[in-house]
PDB file of C-alpha atoms and ligand atoms in Angstrom:
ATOM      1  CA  UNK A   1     122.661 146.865 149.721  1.00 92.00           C
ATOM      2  CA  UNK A   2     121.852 144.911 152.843  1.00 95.00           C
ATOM      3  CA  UNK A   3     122.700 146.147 156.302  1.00 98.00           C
ATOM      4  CA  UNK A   4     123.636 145.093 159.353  1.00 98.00           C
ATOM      5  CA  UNK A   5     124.341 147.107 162.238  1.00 98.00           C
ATOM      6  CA  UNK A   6     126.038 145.341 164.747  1.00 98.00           C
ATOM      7  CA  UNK A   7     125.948 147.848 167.897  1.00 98.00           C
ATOM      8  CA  UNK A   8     123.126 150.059 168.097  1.00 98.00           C
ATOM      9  CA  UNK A   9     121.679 151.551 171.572  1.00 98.00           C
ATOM     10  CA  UNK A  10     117.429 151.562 170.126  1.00 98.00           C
ATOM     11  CA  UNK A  11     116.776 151.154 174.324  1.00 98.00           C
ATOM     12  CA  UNK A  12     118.370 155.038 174.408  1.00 98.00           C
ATOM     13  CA  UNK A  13     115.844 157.864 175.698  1.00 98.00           C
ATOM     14  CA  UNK A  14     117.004 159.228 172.435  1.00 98.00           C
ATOM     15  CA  UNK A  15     114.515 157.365 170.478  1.00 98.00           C
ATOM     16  CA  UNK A  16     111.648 157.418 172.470  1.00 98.00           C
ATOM     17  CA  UNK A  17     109.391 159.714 170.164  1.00 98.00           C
ATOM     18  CA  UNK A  18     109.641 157.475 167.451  1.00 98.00           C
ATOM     19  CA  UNK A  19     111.521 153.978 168.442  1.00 98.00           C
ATOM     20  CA  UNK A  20     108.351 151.884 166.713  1.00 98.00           C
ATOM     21  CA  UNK A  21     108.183 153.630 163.889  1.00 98.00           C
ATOM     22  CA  UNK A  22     112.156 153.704 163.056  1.00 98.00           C
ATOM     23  CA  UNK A  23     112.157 150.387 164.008  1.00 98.00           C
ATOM     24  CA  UNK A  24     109.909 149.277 162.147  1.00 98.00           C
ATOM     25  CA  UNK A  25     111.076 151.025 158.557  1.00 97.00           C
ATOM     26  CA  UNK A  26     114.821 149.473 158.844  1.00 98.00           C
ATOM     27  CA  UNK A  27     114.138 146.630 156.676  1.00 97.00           C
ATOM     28  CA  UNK A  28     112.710 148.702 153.869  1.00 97.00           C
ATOM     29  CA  UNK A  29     115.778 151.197 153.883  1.00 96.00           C
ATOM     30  CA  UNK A  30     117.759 147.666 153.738  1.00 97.00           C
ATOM     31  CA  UNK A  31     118.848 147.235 157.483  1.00 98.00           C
ATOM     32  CA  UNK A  32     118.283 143.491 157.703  1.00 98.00           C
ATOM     33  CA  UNK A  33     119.640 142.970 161.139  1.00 98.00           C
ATOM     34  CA  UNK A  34     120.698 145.138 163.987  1.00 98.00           C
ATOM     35  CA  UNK A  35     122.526 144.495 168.041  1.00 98.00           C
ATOM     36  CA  UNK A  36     121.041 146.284 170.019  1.00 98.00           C
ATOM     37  CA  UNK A  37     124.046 146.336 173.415  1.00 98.00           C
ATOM     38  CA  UNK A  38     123.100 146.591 176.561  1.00 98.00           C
ATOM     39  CA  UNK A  39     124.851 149.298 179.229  1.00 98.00           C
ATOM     40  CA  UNK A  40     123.466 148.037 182.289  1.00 98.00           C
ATOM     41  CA  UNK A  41     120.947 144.886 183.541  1.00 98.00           C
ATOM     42  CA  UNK A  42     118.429 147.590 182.934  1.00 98.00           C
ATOM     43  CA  UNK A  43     119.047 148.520 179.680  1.00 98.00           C
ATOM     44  CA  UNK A  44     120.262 144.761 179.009  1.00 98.00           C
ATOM     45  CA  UNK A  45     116.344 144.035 179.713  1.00 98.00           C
ATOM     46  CA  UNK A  46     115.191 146.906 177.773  1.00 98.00           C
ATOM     47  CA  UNK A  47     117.384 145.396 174.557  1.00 98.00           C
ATOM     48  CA  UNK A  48     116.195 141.598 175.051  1.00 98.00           C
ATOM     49  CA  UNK A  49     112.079 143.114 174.960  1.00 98.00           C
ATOM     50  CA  UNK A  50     113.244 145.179 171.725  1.00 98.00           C
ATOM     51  CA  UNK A  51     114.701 141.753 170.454  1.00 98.00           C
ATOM     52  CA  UNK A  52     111.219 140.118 171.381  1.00 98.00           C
ATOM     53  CA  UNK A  53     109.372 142.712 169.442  1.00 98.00           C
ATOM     54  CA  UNK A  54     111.328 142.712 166.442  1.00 98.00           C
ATOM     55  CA  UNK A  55     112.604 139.727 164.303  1.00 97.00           C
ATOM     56  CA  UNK A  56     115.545 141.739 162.724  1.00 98.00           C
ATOM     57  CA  UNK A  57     116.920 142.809 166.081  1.00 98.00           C
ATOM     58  CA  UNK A  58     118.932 140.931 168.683  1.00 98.00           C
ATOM     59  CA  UNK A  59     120.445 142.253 171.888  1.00 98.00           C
ATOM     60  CA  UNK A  60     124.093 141.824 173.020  1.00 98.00           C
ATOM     61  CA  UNK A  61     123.815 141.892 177.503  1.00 98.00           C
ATOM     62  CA  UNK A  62     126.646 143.330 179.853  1.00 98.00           C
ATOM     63  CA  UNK A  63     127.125 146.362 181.873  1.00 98.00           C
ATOM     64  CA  UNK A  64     129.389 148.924 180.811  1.00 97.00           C
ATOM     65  CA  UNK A  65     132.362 150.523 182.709  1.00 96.00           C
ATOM     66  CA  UNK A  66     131.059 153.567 182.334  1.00 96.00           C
ATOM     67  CA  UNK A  67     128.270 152.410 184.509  1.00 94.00           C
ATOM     68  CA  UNK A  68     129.619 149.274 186.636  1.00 96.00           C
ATOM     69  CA  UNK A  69     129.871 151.588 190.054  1.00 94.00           C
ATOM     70  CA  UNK A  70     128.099 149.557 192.611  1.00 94.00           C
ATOM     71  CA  UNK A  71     127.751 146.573 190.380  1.00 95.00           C
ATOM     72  CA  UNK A  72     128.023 143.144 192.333  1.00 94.00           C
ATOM     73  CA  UNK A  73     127.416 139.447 192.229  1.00 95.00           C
ATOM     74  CA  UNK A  74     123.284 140.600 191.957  1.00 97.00           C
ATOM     75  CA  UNK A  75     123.988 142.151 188.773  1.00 98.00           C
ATOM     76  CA  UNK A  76     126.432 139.623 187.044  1.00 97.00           C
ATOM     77  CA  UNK A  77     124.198 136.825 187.997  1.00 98.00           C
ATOM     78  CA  UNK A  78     121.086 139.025 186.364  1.00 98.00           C
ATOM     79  CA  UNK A  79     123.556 139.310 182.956  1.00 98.00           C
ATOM     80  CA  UNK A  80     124.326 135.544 183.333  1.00 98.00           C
ATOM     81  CA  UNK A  81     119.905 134.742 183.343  1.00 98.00           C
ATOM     82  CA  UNK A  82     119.458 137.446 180.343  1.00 98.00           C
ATOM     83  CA  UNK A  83     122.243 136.027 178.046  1.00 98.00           C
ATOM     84  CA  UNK A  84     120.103 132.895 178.229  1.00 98.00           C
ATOM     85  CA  UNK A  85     117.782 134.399 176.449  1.00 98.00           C
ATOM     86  CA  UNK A  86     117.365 132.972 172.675  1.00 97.00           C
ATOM     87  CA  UNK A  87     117.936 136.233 171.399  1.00 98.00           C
ATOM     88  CA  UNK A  88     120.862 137.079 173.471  1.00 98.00           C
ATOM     89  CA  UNK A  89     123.798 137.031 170.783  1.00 98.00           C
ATOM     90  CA  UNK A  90     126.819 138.211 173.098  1.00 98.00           C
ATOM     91  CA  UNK A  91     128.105 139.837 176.182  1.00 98.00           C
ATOM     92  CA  UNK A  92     128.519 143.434 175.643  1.00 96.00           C
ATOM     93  CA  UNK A  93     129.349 145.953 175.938  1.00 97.00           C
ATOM     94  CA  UNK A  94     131.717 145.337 178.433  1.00 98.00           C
ATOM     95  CA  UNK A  95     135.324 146.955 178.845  1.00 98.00           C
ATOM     96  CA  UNK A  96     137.739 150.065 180.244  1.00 98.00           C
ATOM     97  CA  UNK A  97     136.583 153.463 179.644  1.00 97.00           C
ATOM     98  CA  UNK A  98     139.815 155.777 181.080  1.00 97.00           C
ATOM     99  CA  UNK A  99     138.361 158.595 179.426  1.00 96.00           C
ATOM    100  CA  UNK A 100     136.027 160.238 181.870  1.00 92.00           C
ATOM    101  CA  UNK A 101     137.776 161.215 185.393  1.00 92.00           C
ATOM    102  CA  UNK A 102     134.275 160.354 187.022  1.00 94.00           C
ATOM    103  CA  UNK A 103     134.077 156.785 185.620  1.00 95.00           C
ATOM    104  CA  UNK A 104     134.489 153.800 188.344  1.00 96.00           C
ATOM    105  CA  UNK A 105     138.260 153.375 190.071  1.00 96.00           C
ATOM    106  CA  UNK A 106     140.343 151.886 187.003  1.00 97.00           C
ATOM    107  CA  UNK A 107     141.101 148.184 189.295  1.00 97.00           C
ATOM    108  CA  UNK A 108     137.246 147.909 189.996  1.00 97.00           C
ATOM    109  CA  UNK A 109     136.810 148.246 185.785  1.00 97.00           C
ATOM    110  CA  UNK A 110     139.241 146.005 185.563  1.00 98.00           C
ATOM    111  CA  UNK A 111     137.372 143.265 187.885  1.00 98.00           C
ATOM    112  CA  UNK A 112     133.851 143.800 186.248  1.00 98.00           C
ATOM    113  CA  UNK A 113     135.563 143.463 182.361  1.00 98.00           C
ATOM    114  CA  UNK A 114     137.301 140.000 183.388  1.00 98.00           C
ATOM    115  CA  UNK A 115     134.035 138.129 185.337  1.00 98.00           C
ATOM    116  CA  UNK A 116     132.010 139.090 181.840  1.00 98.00           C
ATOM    117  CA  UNK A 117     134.717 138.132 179.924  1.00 98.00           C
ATOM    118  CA  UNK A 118     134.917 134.734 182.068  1.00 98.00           C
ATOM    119  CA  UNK A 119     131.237 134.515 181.649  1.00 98.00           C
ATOM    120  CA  UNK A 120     131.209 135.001 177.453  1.00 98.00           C
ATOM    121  CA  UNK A 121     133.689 131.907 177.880  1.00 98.00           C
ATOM    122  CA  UNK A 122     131.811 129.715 180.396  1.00 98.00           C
ATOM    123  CA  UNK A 123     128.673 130.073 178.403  1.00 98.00           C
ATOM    124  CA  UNK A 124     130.512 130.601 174.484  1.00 98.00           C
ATOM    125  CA  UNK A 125     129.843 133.393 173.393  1.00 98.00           C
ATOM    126  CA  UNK A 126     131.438 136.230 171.836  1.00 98.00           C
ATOM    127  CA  UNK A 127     132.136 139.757 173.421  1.00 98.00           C
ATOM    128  CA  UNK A 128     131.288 143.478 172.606  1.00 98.00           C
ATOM    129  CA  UNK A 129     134.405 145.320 173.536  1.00 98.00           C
ATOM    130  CA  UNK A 130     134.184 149.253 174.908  1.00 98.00           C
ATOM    131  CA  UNK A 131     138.112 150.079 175.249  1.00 97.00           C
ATOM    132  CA  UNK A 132     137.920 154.293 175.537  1.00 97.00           C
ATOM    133  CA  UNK A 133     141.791 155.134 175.974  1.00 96.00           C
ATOM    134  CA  UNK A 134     142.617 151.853 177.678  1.00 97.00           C
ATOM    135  CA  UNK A 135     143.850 149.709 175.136  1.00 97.00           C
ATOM    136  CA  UNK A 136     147.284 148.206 176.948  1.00 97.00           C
ATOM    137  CA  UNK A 137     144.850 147.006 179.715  1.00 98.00           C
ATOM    138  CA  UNK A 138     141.641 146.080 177.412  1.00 98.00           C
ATOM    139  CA  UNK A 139     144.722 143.717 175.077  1.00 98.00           C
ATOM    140  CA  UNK A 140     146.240 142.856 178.286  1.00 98.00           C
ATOM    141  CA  UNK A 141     142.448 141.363 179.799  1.00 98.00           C
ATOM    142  CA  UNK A 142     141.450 139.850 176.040  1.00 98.00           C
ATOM    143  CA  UNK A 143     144.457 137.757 175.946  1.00 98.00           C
ATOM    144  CA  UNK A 144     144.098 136.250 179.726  1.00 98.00           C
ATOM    145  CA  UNK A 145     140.912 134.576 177.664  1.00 98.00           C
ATOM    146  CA  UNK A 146     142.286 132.911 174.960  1.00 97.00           C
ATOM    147  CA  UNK A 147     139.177 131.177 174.459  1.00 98.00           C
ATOM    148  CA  UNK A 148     137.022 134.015 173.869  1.00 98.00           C
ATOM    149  CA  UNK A 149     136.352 135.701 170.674  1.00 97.00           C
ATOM    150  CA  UNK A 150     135.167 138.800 170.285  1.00 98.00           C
ATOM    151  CA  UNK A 151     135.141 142.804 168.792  1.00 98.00           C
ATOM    152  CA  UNK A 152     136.637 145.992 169.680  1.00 98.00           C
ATOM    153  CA  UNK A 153     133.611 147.982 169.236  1.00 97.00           C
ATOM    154  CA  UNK A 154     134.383 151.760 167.200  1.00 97.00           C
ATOM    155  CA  UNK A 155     138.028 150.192 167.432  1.00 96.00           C
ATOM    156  CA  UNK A 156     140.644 153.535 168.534  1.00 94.00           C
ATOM    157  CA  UNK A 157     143.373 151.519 168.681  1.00 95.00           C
ATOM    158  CA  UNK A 158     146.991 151.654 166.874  1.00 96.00           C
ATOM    159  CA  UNK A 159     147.135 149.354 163.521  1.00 97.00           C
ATOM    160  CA  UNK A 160     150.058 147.669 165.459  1.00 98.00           C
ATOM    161  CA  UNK A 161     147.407 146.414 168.482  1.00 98.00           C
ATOM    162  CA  UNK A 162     145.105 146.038 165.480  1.00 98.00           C
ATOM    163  CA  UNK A 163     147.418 143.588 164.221  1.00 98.00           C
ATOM    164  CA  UNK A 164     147.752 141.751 167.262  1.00 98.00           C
ATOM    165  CA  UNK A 165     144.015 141.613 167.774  1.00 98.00           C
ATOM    166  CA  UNK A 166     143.608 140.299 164.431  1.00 98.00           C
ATOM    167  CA  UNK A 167     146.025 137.677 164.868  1.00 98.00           C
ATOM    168  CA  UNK A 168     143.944 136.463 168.009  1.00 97.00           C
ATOM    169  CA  UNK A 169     141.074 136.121 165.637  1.00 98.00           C
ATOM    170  CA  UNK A 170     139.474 139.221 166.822  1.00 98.00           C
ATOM    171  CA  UNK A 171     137.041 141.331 164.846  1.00 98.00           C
ATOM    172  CA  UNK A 172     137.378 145.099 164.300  1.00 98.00           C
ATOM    173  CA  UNK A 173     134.180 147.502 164.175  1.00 98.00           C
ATOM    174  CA  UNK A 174     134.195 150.855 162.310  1.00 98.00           C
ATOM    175  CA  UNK A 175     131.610 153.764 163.110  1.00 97.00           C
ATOM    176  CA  UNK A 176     130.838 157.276 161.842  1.00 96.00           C
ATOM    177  CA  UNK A 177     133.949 158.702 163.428  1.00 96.00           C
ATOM    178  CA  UNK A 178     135.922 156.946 160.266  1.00 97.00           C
ATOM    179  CA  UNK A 179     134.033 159.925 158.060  1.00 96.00           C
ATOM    180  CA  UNK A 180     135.416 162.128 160.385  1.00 96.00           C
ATOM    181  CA  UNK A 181     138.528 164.968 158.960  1.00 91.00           C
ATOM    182  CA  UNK A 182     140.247 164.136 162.370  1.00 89.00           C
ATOM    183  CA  UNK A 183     140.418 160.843 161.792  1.00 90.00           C
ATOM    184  CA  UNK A 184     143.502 160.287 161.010  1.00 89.00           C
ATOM    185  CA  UNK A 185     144.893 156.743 162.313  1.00 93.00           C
ATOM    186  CA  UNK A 186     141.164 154.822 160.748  1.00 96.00           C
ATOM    187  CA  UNK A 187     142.370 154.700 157.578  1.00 96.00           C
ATOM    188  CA  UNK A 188     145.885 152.614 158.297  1.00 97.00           C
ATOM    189  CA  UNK A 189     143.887 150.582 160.533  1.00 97.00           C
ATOM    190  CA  UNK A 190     141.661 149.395 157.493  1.00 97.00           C
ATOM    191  CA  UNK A 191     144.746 149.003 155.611  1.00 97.00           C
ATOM    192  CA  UNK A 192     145.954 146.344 158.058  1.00 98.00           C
ATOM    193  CA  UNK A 193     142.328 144.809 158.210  1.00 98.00           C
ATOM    194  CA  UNK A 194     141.556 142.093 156.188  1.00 98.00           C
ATOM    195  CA  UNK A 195     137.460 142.784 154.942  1.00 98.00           C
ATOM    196  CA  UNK A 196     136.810 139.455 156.392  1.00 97.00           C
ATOM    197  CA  UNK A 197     137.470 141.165 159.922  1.00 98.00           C
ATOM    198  CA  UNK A 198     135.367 144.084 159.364  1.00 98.00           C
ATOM    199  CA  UNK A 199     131.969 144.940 160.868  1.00 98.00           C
ATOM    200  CA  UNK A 200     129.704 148.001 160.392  1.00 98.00           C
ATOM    201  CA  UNK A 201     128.415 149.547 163.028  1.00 98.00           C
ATOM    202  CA  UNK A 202     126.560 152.888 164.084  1.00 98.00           C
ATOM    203  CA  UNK A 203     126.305 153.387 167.825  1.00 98.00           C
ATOM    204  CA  UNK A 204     123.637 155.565 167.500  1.00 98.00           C
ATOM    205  CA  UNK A 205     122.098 157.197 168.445  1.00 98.00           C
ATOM    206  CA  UNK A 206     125.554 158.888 169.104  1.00 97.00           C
ATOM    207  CA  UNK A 207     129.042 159.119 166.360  1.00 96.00           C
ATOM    208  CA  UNK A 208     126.766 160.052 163.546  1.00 96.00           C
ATOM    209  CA  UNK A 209     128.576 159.993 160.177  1.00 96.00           C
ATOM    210  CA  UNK A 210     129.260 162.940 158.074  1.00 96.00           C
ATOM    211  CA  UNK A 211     127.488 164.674 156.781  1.00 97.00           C
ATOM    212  CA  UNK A 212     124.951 164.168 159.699  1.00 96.00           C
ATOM    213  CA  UNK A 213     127.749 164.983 162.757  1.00 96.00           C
ATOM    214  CA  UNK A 214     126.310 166.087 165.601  1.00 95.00           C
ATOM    215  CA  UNK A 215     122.828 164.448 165.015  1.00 97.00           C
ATOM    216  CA  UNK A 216     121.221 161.778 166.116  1.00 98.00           C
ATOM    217  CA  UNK A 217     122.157 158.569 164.447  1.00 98.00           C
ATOM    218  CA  UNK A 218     120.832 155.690 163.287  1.00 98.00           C
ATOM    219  CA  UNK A 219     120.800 152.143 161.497  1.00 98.00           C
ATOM    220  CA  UNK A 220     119.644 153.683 157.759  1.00 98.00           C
ATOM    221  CA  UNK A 221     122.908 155.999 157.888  1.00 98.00           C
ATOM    222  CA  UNK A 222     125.267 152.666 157.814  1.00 98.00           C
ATOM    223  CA  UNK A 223     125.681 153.003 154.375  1.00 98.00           C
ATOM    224  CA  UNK A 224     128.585 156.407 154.690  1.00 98.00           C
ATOM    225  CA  UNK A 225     130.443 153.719 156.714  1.00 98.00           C
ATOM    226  CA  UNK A 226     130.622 151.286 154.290  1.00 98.00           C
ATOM    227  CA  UNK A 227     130.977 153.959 151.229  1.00 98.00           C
ATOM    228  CA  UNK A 228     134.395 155.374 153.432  1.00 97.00           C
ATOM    229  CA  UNK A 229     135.801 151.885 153.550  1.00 97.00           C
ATOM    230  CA  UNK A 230     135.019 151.253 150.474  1.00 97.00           C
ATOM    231  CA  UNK A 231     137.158 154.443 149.164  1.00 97.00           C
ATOM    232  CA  UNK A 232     140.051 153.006 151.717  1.00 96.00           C
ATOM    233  CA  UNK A 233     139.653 149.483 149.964  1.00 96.00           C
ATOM    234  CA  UNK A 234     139.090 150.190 146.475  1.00 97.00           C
ATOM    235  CA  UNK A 235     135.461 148.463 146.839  1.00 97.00           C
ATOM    236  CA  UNK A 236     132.170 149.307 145.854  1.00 98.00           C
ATOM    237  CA  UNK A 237     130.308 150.335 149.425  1.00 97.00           C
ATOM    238  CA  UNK A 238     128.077 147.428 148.457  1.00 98.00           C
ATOM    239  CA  UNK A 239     130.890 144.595 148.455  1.00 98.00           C
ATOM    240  CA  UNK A 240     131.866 145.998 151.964  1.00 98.00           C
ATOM    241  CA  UNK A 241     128.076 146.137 153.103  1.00 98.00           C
ATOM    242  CA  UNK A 242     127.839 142.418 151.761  1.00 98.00           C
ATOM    243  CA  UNK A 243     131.058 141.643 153.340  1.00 98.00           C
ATOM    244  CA  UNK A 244     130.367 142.839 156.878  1.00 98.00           C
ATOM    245  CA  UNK A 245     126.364 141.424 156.854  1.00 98.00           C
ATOM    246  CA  UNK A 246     128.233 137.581 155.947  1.00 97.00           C
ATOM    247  CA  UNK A 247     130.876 138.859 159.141  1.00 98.00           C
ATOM    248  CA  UNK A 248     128.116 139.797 161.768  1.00 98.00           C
ATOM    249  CA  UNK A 249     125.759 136.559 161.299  1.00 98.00           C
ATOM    250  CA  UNK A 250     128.832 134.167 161.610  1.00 98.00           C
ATOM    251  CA  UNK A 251     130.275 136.162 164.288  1.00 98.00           C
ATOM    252  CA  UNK A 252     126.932 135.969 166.174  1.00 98.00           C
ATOM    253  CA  UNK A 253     126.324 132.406 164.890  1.00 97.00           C
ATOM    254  CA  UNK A 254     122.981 133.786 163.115  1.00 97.00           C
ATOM    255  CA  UNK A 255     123.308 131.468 159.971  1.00 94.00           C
ATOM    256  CA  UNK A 256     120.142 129.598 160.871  1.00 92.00           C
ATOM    257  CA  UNK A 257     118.046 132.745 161.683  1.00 91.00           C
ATOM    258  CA  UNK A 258     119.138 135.040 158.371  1.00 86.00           C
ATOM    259  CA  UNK A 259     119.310 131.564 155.967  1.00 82.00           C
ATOM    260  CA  UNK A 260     116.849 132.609 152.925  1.00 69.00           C
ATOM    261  CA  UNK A 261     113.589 130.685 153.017  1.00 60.00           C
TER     262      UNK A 261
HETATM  263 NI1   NI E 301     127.743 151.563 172.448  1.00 51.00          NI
END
């Protein structure tokens, strides 16, 4: 089956013992083509040199709520030069995170979400969406910009937002958390989502699938995502796998890059 992993963090400490080498093998353990999201201009960097270095990777730029405090004109205008970049493929990941009492005052979030969201319009291209128990505000933001497409990364949603987001023309993206026992909304929210919709991700090197939980993730273990759906959908994890690689390369407008020689 081929792969592709549309949000993985490669940039991430995580991998530092063995980034070349894992990098490297993905092809061979069918992981065609990978996002690597950026969390900062830093790490935004760090992804674009990854997607110099490696043909099957490309590199989404944006700065993160999570780590927006301080963030100013400087650093939107250094996201706005990176996502010039050939290999820059969206603006992400970019979003609310309510989660974490530390994170960034909820209004300054807010501010940082809607200039990269007005930037993915001014220069077309579609968004990586972080929404970590925010969703009225994240649906609230996406539909000020009609014009802008985009996906609710690890989507945590209800299937009644999922439904709306759909409706915009909005993609959804499923992680390991879907092979969780907890999970227990994931599976109406891929009743309600058409495959067409559907893209695979890992966000590793964290939300590791079972039976790996805990562990560090990556790219090869895409596969128990697509096998879960599958159950969900009645589909061979292959037809899903297939389904979401054709998904990621016209969402990211790859056609020309992945066409077969
Ligand atoms: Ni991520």
């Amino acid at each position: 089956m081929r792969l592709f992993d549309t949000h993985a963090h490669y940039d991430d400490e995580a991998f530092d013992a063995d980034r070349e080498a894992l990098l490297t093998a993905l092809p061979e353990s069918g992981v065609e083509a990978v996002v690597n999201p950026g969390i900062t201009v830093e790490t935004s960097r760090k992804a674009l040199a990854l997607a110099e270095r490696y043909p099957h990777v490309w590199a989404a730029v944006g700065i993160h709520p999570e780590d927006c405090a301080g963030s100013g004109e400087a650093d939107l205008e250094a996201i706005r030069a990176l996502a010039a970049h050939p290999k820059a493929v969206a603006i992400g990941e970019i979003g609310l995170d309510y989660y974490w009492p530390e994170n960034p005052p909820r209004a300054f979030q807010q501010e940082i979400f809607r200039r990269q969201m007005a930037l993915a319009e001014e220069l077309d291209l579609p968004v990586i969406i972080h929404d970590r128990e925010a969703h009225g505000d994240c649906l609230a933001i996406v539909k000020e910009f009609p014009r802008v497409r985009g996906v609710f990364h690890c989507y945590s949603g209800s299937p009644e937002m999922a439904k709306e987001l759909l409706k915009l023309g909005w993609y959804l993206g499923f992680d390991g958390p879907i092979t969780f026992k907890n999970a227990r909304r994931a599976p109406e929210v891929a009743a309600v989502t058409p495959l067409k919709r559907m893209l695979l991700e890992t966000d590793s090197p964290y939300l590791a699938p079972v039976p790996h939980r805990g562990k560090r993730n990556d790219s090869r273990l895409l596969p128990l995502v697509a096998e879960k759906l599958g159950e969900w959908k009645g589909l061979a994890p292959e037809a899903v796998a297939e389904a979401a690689f054709r998904n990621a390369v016209e969402f990211f407008g790859l056609e020309k890059e992945m066409a077969e020689p």
